[in-house]
């Protein structure tokens, strides 16, 4: 299947159509008319901030007497701030969460199963497989605030100037390396590195490679799901690209502090690995047209070779409710609102990725920008070709992700050999996971 997929081009990708049905508008939910407050927290770009503020205005208009306090900023430092707020008993009522494992284990986040069973949060049109990935201990603690996949953003102007074709959706890791090298020149790199701080982050990219070999980052019992051979191969692939000048040296990658300082925006790289959900945000930072491509495949590749398609669709971000929310019913109403309300969808469009509800996605797709159209087609392609199966990260998954980042940095800055870095990774990961 994946081998045939490699020959498809963008022109062959069509977003599935379906009849648009009326979405629940929470008509059965009512709140007191006295002053009610709710705090909402998220991270993102200026584009996402503006659209979320407009969402808040709409939600307030549907619930007279409600005042929603917005709390937002960039991704870097967001999770630390949130953890501090929870520790102090002063966390938001509804929020995006980057790393929920520890918060769920501590009982900080509300399981949504009762609200879903009662129809107060309608997930009937959401991807069942993606919903499953958000479950912890069999309970649904969040719903997707958009769907996405790991991807590469491509600077069309650079490709055009270099007379290099935009790759097909089914491109291999070999083809990726060849394109990256062909686009590179002194002071400019064909691709950003895989461990970019605001990008996809290294463990997510590694998981695509692992899935090609029917493995996962973690085992069902919460241990590391791969071995030294896979990690050595992964580090070596990126180290060779770095030494060839196809991806930046460590000191260049380390300059990235957010999307606005990513190499594709600062004019230092032609390709950038990250979650597809930031399409509109990233395009807003450059005048160059951007195109979205899925992660390369190991099927038919010499480098990072695998037997099946490894990319997969995930939640671009998820929306959670504080277990101690001031008004849990109101918070649940907001979650349902962002998932199913057509008016909300027309404001948000693709600011958080492809809407999780297939009917809502159908509604807004004709109104989105070219880069968002490219994002939708990419997510559709990955969904159609992804292999079944998923192993959720354990609560310490975020710590292992940070360890993977540091391990990539150690190799990139030549602080340790690949062999020593691999050995240290498994020693430290074992300590983290117990």
Coordinates of N, CA, C and O in Angstrom, one line a residue, residues 128-307:
X128 N -12.4 8.5 15.6 CA -12.3 7.6 16.7 C -10.9 7.1 17.1 O -10.6 7.0 18.3
X129 N -10.1 7.0 16.1 CA -8.7 6.5 16.3 C -7.9 7.6 17.1 O -7.1 7.3 18.0
X130 N -8.1 8.9 16.7 CA -7.4 10.0 17.4 C -8.0 10.1 18.8 O -7.2 10.4 19.8
X131 N -9.3 10.0 19.0 CA -9.8 10.0 20.4 C -9.2 8.9 21.3 O -8.9 9.2 22.4
X132 N -8.9 7.8 20.7 CA -8.3 6.7 21.5 C -6.9 7.1 21.9 O -6.5 6.7 23.0
X133 N -6.2 7.8 21.1 CA -4.8 8.2 21.5 C -4.8 9.2 22.7 O -3.8 9.3 23.4
X134 N -6.0 9.8 23.0 CA -6.0 10.8 24.1 C -6.5 10.1 25.4 O -6.5 10.8 26.4
X135 N -6.8 8.8 25.3 CA -7.3 8.1 26.5 C -6.1 7.8 27.4 O -5.0 7.4 26.9
X136 N -6.3 7.8 28.7 CA -5.3 7.4 29.7 C -6.0 6.5 30.7 O -7.0 6.9 31.3
X137 N -5.6 5.3 30.8 CA -6.2 4.4 31.7 C -7.7 4.1 31.3 O -8.5 3.8 32.2
X138 N -7.9 4.2 30.0 CA -9.3 3.9 29.5 C -10.2 5.0 29.6 O -11.4 4.9 29.3
X139 N -9.8 6.2 30.2 CA -10.7 7.4 30.3 C -10.3 8.5 29.3 O -9.1 8.6 29.0
X140 N -11.3 9.2 28.9 CA -11.1 10.3 27.9 C -10.9 11.6 28.7 O -11.9 12.2 29.2
X141 N -9.7 12.1 28.7 CA -9.4 13.3 29.5 C -9.5 14.6 28.6 O -9.4 15.7 29.1
X142 N -9.5 14.4 27.3 CA -9.5 15.5 26.4 C -10.1 15.1 25.1 O -10.3 13.9 24.8
X143 N -10.4 16.1 24.3 CA -10.8 15.9 22.9 C -9.9 16.8 22.0 O -9.4 17.8 22.5
X144 N -9.7 16.4 20.8 CA -8.8 17.1 19.9 C -9.4 18.5 19.6 O -10.5 18.7 19.2
X145 N -8.5 19.5 19.8 CA -8.9 20.8 19.3 C -8.2 21.0 17.9 O -7.5 22.0 17.7
X146 N -8.4 20.0 17.1 CA -7.9 20.0 15.7 C -7.1 18.8 15.5 O -6.6 18.1 16.4
X147 N -6.9 18.4 14.2 CA -6.2 17.2 13.8 C -5.0 17.7 13.0 O -5.0 18.7 12.3
X148 N -3.9 16.9 13.1 CA -2.7 17.3 12.4 C -1.8 16.1 12.2 O -2.2 15.0 12.6
X149 N -0.7 16.3 11.6 CA 0.3 15.2 11.5 C 1.7 15.9 11.5 O 1.8 17.1 11.2
X150 N 2.7 15.2 11.8 CA 4.1 15.7 11.6 C 4.3 15.9 10.2 O 3.9 15.1 9.3
X151 N 4.9 17.0 9.8 CA 5.0 17.4 8.4 C 6.3 18.2 8.2 O 7.0 18.6 9.1
X152 N 6.5 18.5 6.9 CA 7.6 19.5 6.5 C 6.9 20.6 5.8 O 6.0 20.4 4.9
X153 N 7.2 21.8 6.2 CA 6.8 23.0 5.4 C 7.9 23.3 4.5 O 9.1 23.3 4.8
X154 N 7.5 23.6 3.2 CA 8.5 23.8 2.1 C 8.4 25.2 1.6 O 7.3 25.7 1.3
X155 N 9.5 25.9 1.5 CA 9.5 27.3 0.9 C 9.5 27.1 -0.6 O 10.5 26.8 -1.2
X156 N 8.4 27.4 -1.2 CA 8.2 27.3 -2.7 C 9.2 28.1 -3.5 O 9.7 27.7 -4.5
X157 N 9.5 29.3 -3.0 CA 10.4 30.2 -3.7 C 11.8 29.6 -3.8 O 12.4 29.7 -4.8
X158 N 12.3 29.0 -2.7 CA 13.6 28.4 -2.7 C 13.6 27.3 -3.7 O 14.6 27.1 -4.5
X159 N 12.6 26.4 -3.7 CA 12.5 25.3 -4.6 C 12.5 25.8 -6.1 O 13.2 25.3 -7.0
X160 N 11.7 26.8 -6.3 CA 11.6 27.4 -7.7 C 13.0 28.0 -8.2 O 13.4 27.7 -9.3
X161 N 13.6 28.8 -7.3 CA 14.9 29.4 -7.7 C 15.9 28.3 -7.9 O 16.8 28.5 -8.8
X162 N 15.9 27.2 -7.2 CA 16.9 26.2 -7.3 C 16.5 25.2 -8.4 O 17.3 24.3 -8.7
X163 N 15.3 25.4 -9.0 CA 14.8 24.5 -10.1 C 14.8 23.0 -9.6 O 15.1 22.1 -10.3
X164 N 14.3 22.9 -8.3 CA 14.1 21.6 -7.7 C 12.6 21.4 -7.5 O 11.8 22.3 -7.1
X165 N 12.1 20.3 -7.9 CA 10.6 20.0 -7.9 C 10.2 19.8 -6.4 O 10.9 19.2 -5.6
X166 N 9.0 20.3 -6.1 CA 8.3 20.0 -4.8 C 8.1 18.5 -4.8 O 7.6 17.9 -5.7
X167 N 8.5 17.8 -3.7 CA 8.4 16.3 -3.7 C 6.9 15.9 -3.6 O 6.0 16.6 -3.2
X168 N 6.7 14.6 -4.1 CA 5.4 14.0 -4.0 C 5.1 13.6 -2.5 O 6.1 13.6 -1.7
X169 N 3.9 13.4 -2.2 CA 3.5 13.0 -0.9 C 4.3 11.7 -0.4 O 4.6 11.6 0.8
X170 N 4.5 10.8 -1.3 CA 5.1 9.6 -0.9 C 6.7 9.6 -0.9 O 7.2 8.5 -1.1
X171 N 7.3 10.7 -0.8 CA 8.8 10.8 -0.9 C 9.4 9.9 0.2 O 8.9 9.8 1.3
X172 N 10.6 9.4 -0.1 CA 11.3 8.6 0.8 C 12.4 9.4 1.6 O 12.7 10.5 1.2
X173 N 12.9 8.8 2.6 CA 14.0 9.4 3.4 C 15.2 9.6 2.5 O 15.9 10.7 2.6
X174 N 15.5 8.7 1.5 CA 16.5 8.9 0.6 C 16.3 10.2 -0.3 O 17.2 11.0 -0.5
X175 N 15.1 10.4 -0.7 CA 14.7 11.5 -1.5 C 14.8 12.8 -0.7 O 15.2 13.9 -1.2
X176 N 14.4 12.7 0.5 CA 14.5 13.9 1.4 C 15.9 14.3 1.6 O 16.2 15.5 1.4
X177 N 16.8 13.4 1.8 CA 18.2 13.7 2.0 C 18.8 14.3 0.7 O 19.6 15.3 0.7
X178 N 18.4 13.8 -0.4 CA 18.9 14.3 -1.7 C 18.4 15.7 -2.0 O 19.2 16.6 -2.4
X179 N 17.1 16.0 -1.7 CA 16.6 17.3 -1.8 C 17.3 18.3 -0.9 O 17.6 19.4 -1.3
X180 N 17.4 17.9 0.4 CA 18.1 18.8 1.3 C 19.5 19.2 0.9 O 19.9 20.3 1.0
X181 N 20.2 18.2 0.4 CA 21.6 18.5 -0.1 C 21.6 19.4 -1.3 O 22.4 20.3 -1.5
X182 N 20.6 19.1 -2.2 CA 20.6 19.9 -3.5 C 20.2 21.4 -3.2 O 20.6 22.2 -4.1
X183 N 19.5 21.7 -2.2 CA 19.1 23.0 -1.9 C 20.1 23.8 -1.0 O 20.0 25.0 -0.9
X184 N 21.1 23.1 -0.5 CA 22.0 23.7 0.4 C 23.1 24.5 -0.3 O 23.5 24.1 -1.4
X185 N 23.6 25.5 0.3 CA 24.7 26.3 -0.2 C 25.4 27.0 1.0 O 24.8 27.0 2.1
X186 N 26.5 27.6 0.9 CA 27.1 28.2 2.1 C 26.2 29.2 2.8 O 25.7 30.1 2.2
X187 N 26.0 28.9 4.1 CA 25.1 29.8 4.9 C 23.7 29.5 4.8 O 22.8 30.2 5.4
X188 N 23.3 28.6 3.9 CA 21.9 28.2 3.8 C 21.8 26.7 3.7 O 22.6 26.0 3.1
X189 N 20.7 26.2 4.4 CA 20.6 24.7 4.6 C 19.3 24.2 3.9 O 18.2 24.9 4.0
X190 N 19.4 23.1 3.3 CA 18.2 22.5 2.6 C 17.0 22.3 3.6 O 15.9 22.4 3.2
X191 N 17.3 21.9 4.8 CA 16.3 21.6 5.8 C 16.8 22.1 7.2 O 18.0 22.0 7.5
X192 N 15.8 22.4 8.0 CA 16.1 22.6 9.5 C 16.3 21.2 10.1 O 15.9 20.2 9.5
X193 N 16.9 21.2 11.2 CA 17.2 19.9 11.9 C 16.0 19.4 12.6 O 15.0 20.2 12.9
X194 N 16.0 18.1 13.0 CA 14.8 17.5 13.5 C 14.6 17.9 15.0 O 13.5 17.6 15.5
X195 N 15.6 18.4 15.7 CA 15.4 18.7 17.1 C 15.1 20.2 17.4 O 15.2 20.7 18.5
X196 N 14.7 20.9 16.3 CA 14.3 22.3 16.5 C 13.4 22.5 17.7 O 12.4 21.8 17.8
X197 N 13.7 23.5 18.5 CA 13.1 23.7 19.8 C 11.6 23.9 19.7 O 10.8 23.4 20.5
X198 N 11.2 24.7 18.7 CA 9.7 25.0 18.5 C 9.1 24.1 17.4 O 8.0 24.2 17.1
X199 N 9.9 23.2 16.9 CA 9.5 22.3 15.8 C 8.8 21.1 16.2 O 8.3 21.0 17.4
X200 N 8.8 20.1 15.4 CA 8.1 18.8 15.7 C 8.7 18.2 17.0 O 8.0 17.5 17.7
X201 N 10.0 18.4 17.3 CA 10.7 17.8 18.4 C 11.1 16.4 18.1 O 10.3 15.6 17.4
X202 N 12.3 16.0 18.5 CA 12.9 14.8 18.0 C 12.2 13.5 18.2 O 12.2 12.6 17.4
X203 N 11.5 13.3 19.4 CA 10.9 12.0 19.7 C 9.7 11.8 18.8 O 9.5 10.6 18.4
X204 N 9.0 12.8 18.4 CA 7.9 12.6 17.5 C 8.3 12.2 16.1 O 7.7 11.3 15.5
X205 N 9.4 12.8 15.6 CA 10.0 12.3 14.4 C 10.5 10.9 14.4 O 10.3 10.1 13.5
X206 N 11.2 10.6 15.5 CA 11.6 9.2 15.7 C 10.5 8.2 15.7 O 10.6 7.1 15.1
X207 N 9.4 8.6 16.2 CA 8.2 7.7 16.3 C 7.7 7.3 14.9 O 7.3 6.2 14.6
X208 N 7.8 8.3 13.9 CA 7.4 8.0 12.6 C 8.4 6.9 12.0 O 7.9 5.9 11.4
X209 N 9.7 7.0 12.2 CA 10.6 6.0 11.8 C 10.3 4.7 12.5 O 10.3 3.6 11.8
X210 N 10.1 4.7 13.8 CA 9.8 3.4 14.5 C 8.6 2.7 14.0 O 8.5 1.5 13.8
X211 N 7.5 3.5 13.7 CA 6.3 2.9 13.2 C 6.5 2.2 11.8 O 5.8 1.2 11.5
X212 N 7.5 2.7 11.1 CA 7.8 2.0 9.8 C 8.2 0.5 10.1 O 8.1 -0.3 9.2
X213 N 8.7 0.3 11.3 CA 9.2 -1.0 11.6 C 8.3 -1.7 12.7 O 8.7 -2.6 13.4
X214 N 7.1 -1.2 12.7 CA 6.1 -1.8 13.6 C 6.5 -1.7 15.1 O 6.2 -2.6 15.9
X215 N 7.2 -0.6 15.4 CA 7.6 -0.4 16.8 C 7.0 1.0 17.2 O 6.5 1.8 16.4
X216 N 7.1 1.3 18.5 CA 6.6 2.6 19.0 C 7.6 3.1 20.0 O 8.6 2.4 20.5
X217 N 7.5 4.4 20.4 CA 8.4 5.0 21.3 C 8.4 4.3 22.7 O 9.4 4.2 23.3
X218 N 7.2 3.8 23.1 CA 7.1 3.2 24.3 C 6.3 1.9 24.2 O 5.5 1.7 23.2
X219 N 6.5 1.0 25.1 CA 5.7 -0.3 25.2 C 4.4 0.0 26.0 O 4.3 1.0 26.7
X220 N 3.4 -0.9 25.9 CA 2.2 -0.8 26.6 C 2.4 -0.7 28.1 O 1.6 -0.1 28.8
X221 N 3.5 -1.3 28.6 CA 3.8 -1.2 30.1 C 4.7 0.0 30.5 O 5.2 0.0 31.6
X222 N 4.8 0.9 29.5 CA 5.5 2.2 29.9 C 7.0 2.1 29.8 O 7.7 3.0 30.4
X223 N 7.6 1.2 29.1 CA 9.1 1.1 28.9 C 9.4 1.6 27.5 O 8.6 1.9 26.7
X224 N 10.7 1.8 27.3 CA 11.2 2.3 25.9 C 10.9 1.1 24.9 O 11.2 0.0 25.2
X225 N 10.3 1.5 23.8 CA 9.8 0.5 22.8 C 10.8 0.2 21.7 O 10.4 -0.4 20.7
X226 N 12.0 0.7 21.8 CA 13.0 0.5 20.7 C 14.3 0.2 21.3 O 14.5 0.4 22.6
X227 N 15.3 -0.1 20.5 CA 16.6 -0.5 21.0 C 17.7 0.4 20.5 O 17.5 1.4 19.7
X228 N 19.0 0.2 20.9 CA 20.1 1.0 20.5 C 20.3 1.0 19.0 O 20.8 2.0 18.5
X229 N 20.0 -0.1 18.3 CA 20.3 -0.1 16.9 C 19.4 1.0 16.2 O 19.9 1.7 15.3
X230 N 18.1 1.1 16.5 CA 17.3 2.1 15.9 C 17.7 3.5 16.2 O 17.8 4.3 15.3
X231 N 18.1 3.7 17.5 CA 18.5 5.1 17.9 C 19.8 5.4 17.2 O 20.0 6.6 16.8
X232 N 20.7 4.5 17.1 CA 22.0 4.8 16.4 C 21.8 5.1 15.0 O 22.4 6.1 14.4
X233 N 20.9 4.4 14.3 CA 20.6 4.6 12.9 C 20.0 6.0 12.7 O 20.3 6.8 11.8
X234 N 19.1 6.4 13.7 CA 18.4 7.7 13.6 C 19.4 8.8 13.8 O 19.5 9.8 13.0
X235 N 20.2 8.7 14.8 CA 21.2 9.8 15.1 C 22.2 9.9 13.9 O 22.6 11.0 13.6
X236 N 22.6 8.8 13.4 CA 23.6 8.8 12.3 C 23.0 9.4 11.1 O 23.8 10.2 10.4
X237 N 21.8 9.2 10.8 CA 21.2 9.8 9.6 C 21.2 11.4 9.7 O 21.7 12.0 8.7
X238 N 20.9 11.9 10.8 CA 20.9 13.3 11.0 C 22.3 13.9 11.1 O 22.6 15.0 10.6
X239 N 23.2 13.1 11.7 CA 24.6 13.6 11.9 C 25.2 13.7 10.5 O 26.0 14.7 10.2
X240 N 24.9 12.8 9.6 CA 25.5 12.8 8.3 C 25.0 14.0 7.5 O 25.7 14.6 6.7
X241 N 23.7 14.3 7.6 CA 23.1 15.5 7.0 C 23.8 16.7 7.5 O 24.0 17.7 6.7
X242 N 24.0 16.8 8.8 CA 24.6 17.9 9.4 C 26.0 18.1 8.9 O 26.4 19.3 8.5
X243 N 26.8 17.1 8.8 CA 28.2 17.2 8.3 C 28.2 17.5 6.8 O 29.2 18.1 6.4
X244 N 27.2 17.2 6.1 CA 27.1 17.5 4.7 C 26.6 18.9 4.4 O 26.6 19.4 3.3
X245 N 26.2 19.6 5.5 CA 25.7 21.0 5.3 C 24.3 21.0 4.9 O 23.8 22.1 4.5
X246 N 23.6 19.9 4.9 CA 22.2 19.9 4.5 C 21.2 20.3 5.6 O 20.1 20.8 5.3
X247 N 21.6 20.2 6.8 CA 20.9 20.7 8.0 C 21.9 21.5 8.8 O 23.1 21.3 8.7
X248 N 21.4 22.5 9.6 CA 22.3 23.4 10.3 C 23.1 22.8 11.4 O 22.7 21.8 12.0
X249 N 24.3 23.4 11.7 CA 25.0 22.9 12.9 C 24.2 23.3 14.1 O 23.3 24.1 14.1
X250 N 24.6 22.7 15.3 CA 23.9 22.9 16.5 C 23.7 24.4 16.9 O 22.6 24.8 17.3
X251 N 24.7 25.2 16.7 CA 24.6 26.6 17.1 C 23.6 27.4 16.3 O 23.0 28.3 16.9
X252 N 23.3 27.0 15.1 CA 22.3 27.6 14.3 C 20.9 27.2 14.8 O 20.0 28.0 15.0
X253 N 20.7 25.9 14.9 CA 19.4 25.3 15.4 C 19.1 25.9 16.8 O 17.9 26.2 17.0
X254 N 20.1 26.1 17.6 CA 19.8 26.5 19.0 C 19.3 28.0 19.0 O 18.7 28.4 20.1
X255 N 19.4 28.7 17.9 CA 18.9 30.1 17.9 C 17.4 30.2 17.9 O 16.8 31.2 18.1
X256 N 16.8 29.1 17.5 CA 15.3 29.1 17.4 C 14.6 29.2 18.8 O 14.9 28.3 19.6
X257 N 13.8 30.2 19.0 CA 13.0 30.3 20.2 C 11.5 30.3 20.0 O 10.8 30.3 20.9
X258 N 11.1 30.2 18.7 CA 9.7 30.2 18.4 C 9.6 30.2 16.8 O 10.6 30.2 16.1
X259 N 8.4 30.1 16.3 CA 8.2 30.0 14.9 C 8.8 31.2 14.2 O 9.4 31.0 13.1
X260 N 8.8 32.4 14.8 CA 9.3 33.6 14.1 C 10.8 33.5 13.9 O 11.4 34.3 13.1
X261 N 11.5 32.7 14.7 CA 12.9 32.6 14.6 C 13.3 31.2 14.0 O 14.5 30.9 14.1
X262 N 12.4 30.5 13.4 CA 12.7 29.2 12.8 C 13.5 29.5 11.5 O 13.4 30.5 10.9
X263 N 14.3 28.5 11.1 CA 15.2 28.7 10.0 C 14.4 29.0 8.7 O 14.9 29.8 7.8
X264 N 13.2 28.5 8.5 CA 12.4 28.8 7.3 C 12.0 30.2 7.2 O 11.7 30.8 6.2
X265 N 11.8 30.8 8.4 CA 11.3 32.2 8.5 C 12.5 33.2 8.4 O 12.4 34.3 7.8
X266 N 13.6 32.8 9.0 CA 14.8 33.7 9.0 C 15.6 33.6 7.7 O 16.6 34.2 7.6
X267 N 15.1 32.7 6.8 CA 15.8 32.6 5.5 C 17.1 31.8 5.6 O 18.0 31.9 4.8
X268 N 17.1 30.8 6.5 CA 18.3 29.9 6.6 C 18.1 28.5 6.2 O 19.0 27.7 6.1
X269 N 16.8 28.1 5.9 CA 16.5 26.8 5.5 C 15.2 26.7 4.6 O 14.4 27.6 4.8
X270 N 15.2 25.7 3.7 CA 14.1 25.6 2.8 C 13.0 24.7 3.3 O 11.8 24.8 2.8
X271 N 13.3 23.8 4.2 CA 12.3 22.9 4.7 C 12.3 22.9 6.3 O 13.4 23.0 6.9
X272 N 11.1 22.7 6.9 CA 11.0 22.9 8.3 C 10.1 21.8 8.9 O 8.9 21.7 8.5
X273 N 10.6 20.9 9.8 CA 9.7 19.9 10.3 C 9.0 20.4 11.6 O 9.6 20.9 12.5
X274 N 7.7 20.2 11.6 CA 6.8 20.6 12.7 C 5.5 20.0 12.5 O 5.2 19.4 11.5
X275 N 4.6 20.3 13.5 CA 3.2 19.9 13.4 C 2.4 20.7 12.3 O 2.6 21.9 12.2
X276 N 1.6 20.0 11.5 CA 1.0 20.7 10.4 C 0.0 21.8 10.8 O -0.4 22.6 10.1
X277 N -0.4 21.8 12.1 CA -1.5 22.7 12.6 C -1.1 24.1 12.5 O -1.9 25.0 12.6
X278 N 0.2 24.4 12.4 CA 0.6 25.8 12.4 C 0.7 26.5 11.0 O 1.3 27.5 10.8
X279 N 0.0 25.8 10.1 CA 0.1 26.3 8.7 C -0.2 27.8 8.5 O 0.6 28.5 8.0
X280 N -1.3 28.2 9.0 CA -1.7 29.6 8.8 C -0.7 30.5 9.6 O -0.4 31.6 9.2
X281 N -0.3 30.1 10.8 CA 0.6 30.9 11.6 C 1.9 31.1 10.9 O 2.5 32.2 10.9
X282 N 2.5 30.0 10.4 CA 3.8 30.1 9.8 C 3.7 30.9 8.5 O 4.6 31.7 8.2
X283 N 2.7 30.7 7.7 CA 2.5 31.4 6.5 C 2.4 32.9 6.7 O 2.9 33.7 5.9
X284 N 1.8 33.3 7.8 CA 1.7 34.7 8.2 C 3.0 35.4 8.5 O 3.0 36.6 8.6
X285 N 4.1 34.6 8.7 CA 5.4 35.2 9.0 C 6.3 35.3 7.8 O 7.4 35.8 7.9
X286 N 5.9 34.9 6.6 CA 6.7 35.0 5.4 C 5.9 35.4 4.2 O 4.7 35.0 4.1
X287 N 6.5 36.1 3.3 CA 5.8 36.4 2.0 C 6.0 35.2 1.0 O 5.4 35.2 0.0
X288 N 6.9 34.3 1.3 CA 7.1 33.2 0.4 C 6.0 32.2 0.6 O 5.6 31.9 1.7
X289 N 5.5 31.7 -0.5 CA 4.4 30.6 -0.4 C 5.0 29.4 0.2 O 6.0 28.9 -0.2
X290 N 4.2 28.8 1.1 CA 4.6 27.6 1.8 C 3.7 26.4 1.3 O 2.5 26.6 1.1
X291 N 4.3 25.2 1.2 CA 3.5 24.0 0.9 C 3.8 23.0 2.0 O 4.9 23.0 2.6
X292 N 2.8 22.2 2.3 CA 2.9 21.2 3.3 C 3.2 19.8 2.7 O 2.5 19.4 1.8
X293 N 4.1 19.1 3.3 CA 4.4 17.7 2.8 C 4.5 16.8 4.0 O 5.0 17.2 5.1
X294 N 4.0 15.6 3.9 CA 4.1 14.6 5.1 C 5.6 14.2 5.3 O 6.5 14.5 4.5
X295 N 5.8 13.6 6.5 CA 7.1 13.1 6.8 C 7.5 12.1 5.7 O 6.6 11.3 5.2
X296 N 8.7 11.9 5.3 CA 9.1 10.9 4.3 C 8.9 9.5 4.8 O 8.7 9.3 6.0
X297 N 8.9 8.6 3.9 CA 8.6 7.2 4.3 C 9.9 6.3 4.1 O 10.8 6.7 3.3
X298 N 10.0 5.3 4.9 CA 11.1 4.3 4.7 C 10.9 3.2 3.7 O 11.8 2.4 3.4
X299 N 9.6 3.1 3.3 CA 9.3 2.1 2.3 C 10.0 2.4 0.9 O 9.7 3.5 0.4
X300 N 10.8 1.6 0.5 CA 11.6 1.8 -0.8 C 12.8 2.7 -0.6 O 13.4 3.1 -1.5
X301 N 13.1 3.0 0.7 CA 14.3 3.8 1.0 C 15.5 3.0 1.5 O 15.3 1.9 2.1
X302 N 16.7 3.5 1.3 CA 17.9 2.8 1.8 C 18.1 3.3 3.3 O 18.3 2.6 4.2
X303 N 18.0 4.6 3.4 CA 18.1 5.3 4.8 C 16.8 5.1 5.5 O 15.7 5.2 5.0
X304 N 16.9 4.8 6.8 CA 15.8 4.6 7.7 C 14.7 3.7 7.1 O 13.5 4.0 7.1
X305 N 15.1 2.6 6.5 CA 14.3 1.7 5.8 C 13.2 1.1 6.7 O 13.5 0.7 7.8
X306 N 12.0 0.9 6.2 CA 10.9 0.3 7.0 C 10.0 -0.5 6.1 O 10.0 -0.3 4.8
X307 N 9.1 -1.3 6.6 CA 8.2 -2.1 5.9 C 6.8 -1.5 5.7 O 6.0 -2.0 4.9

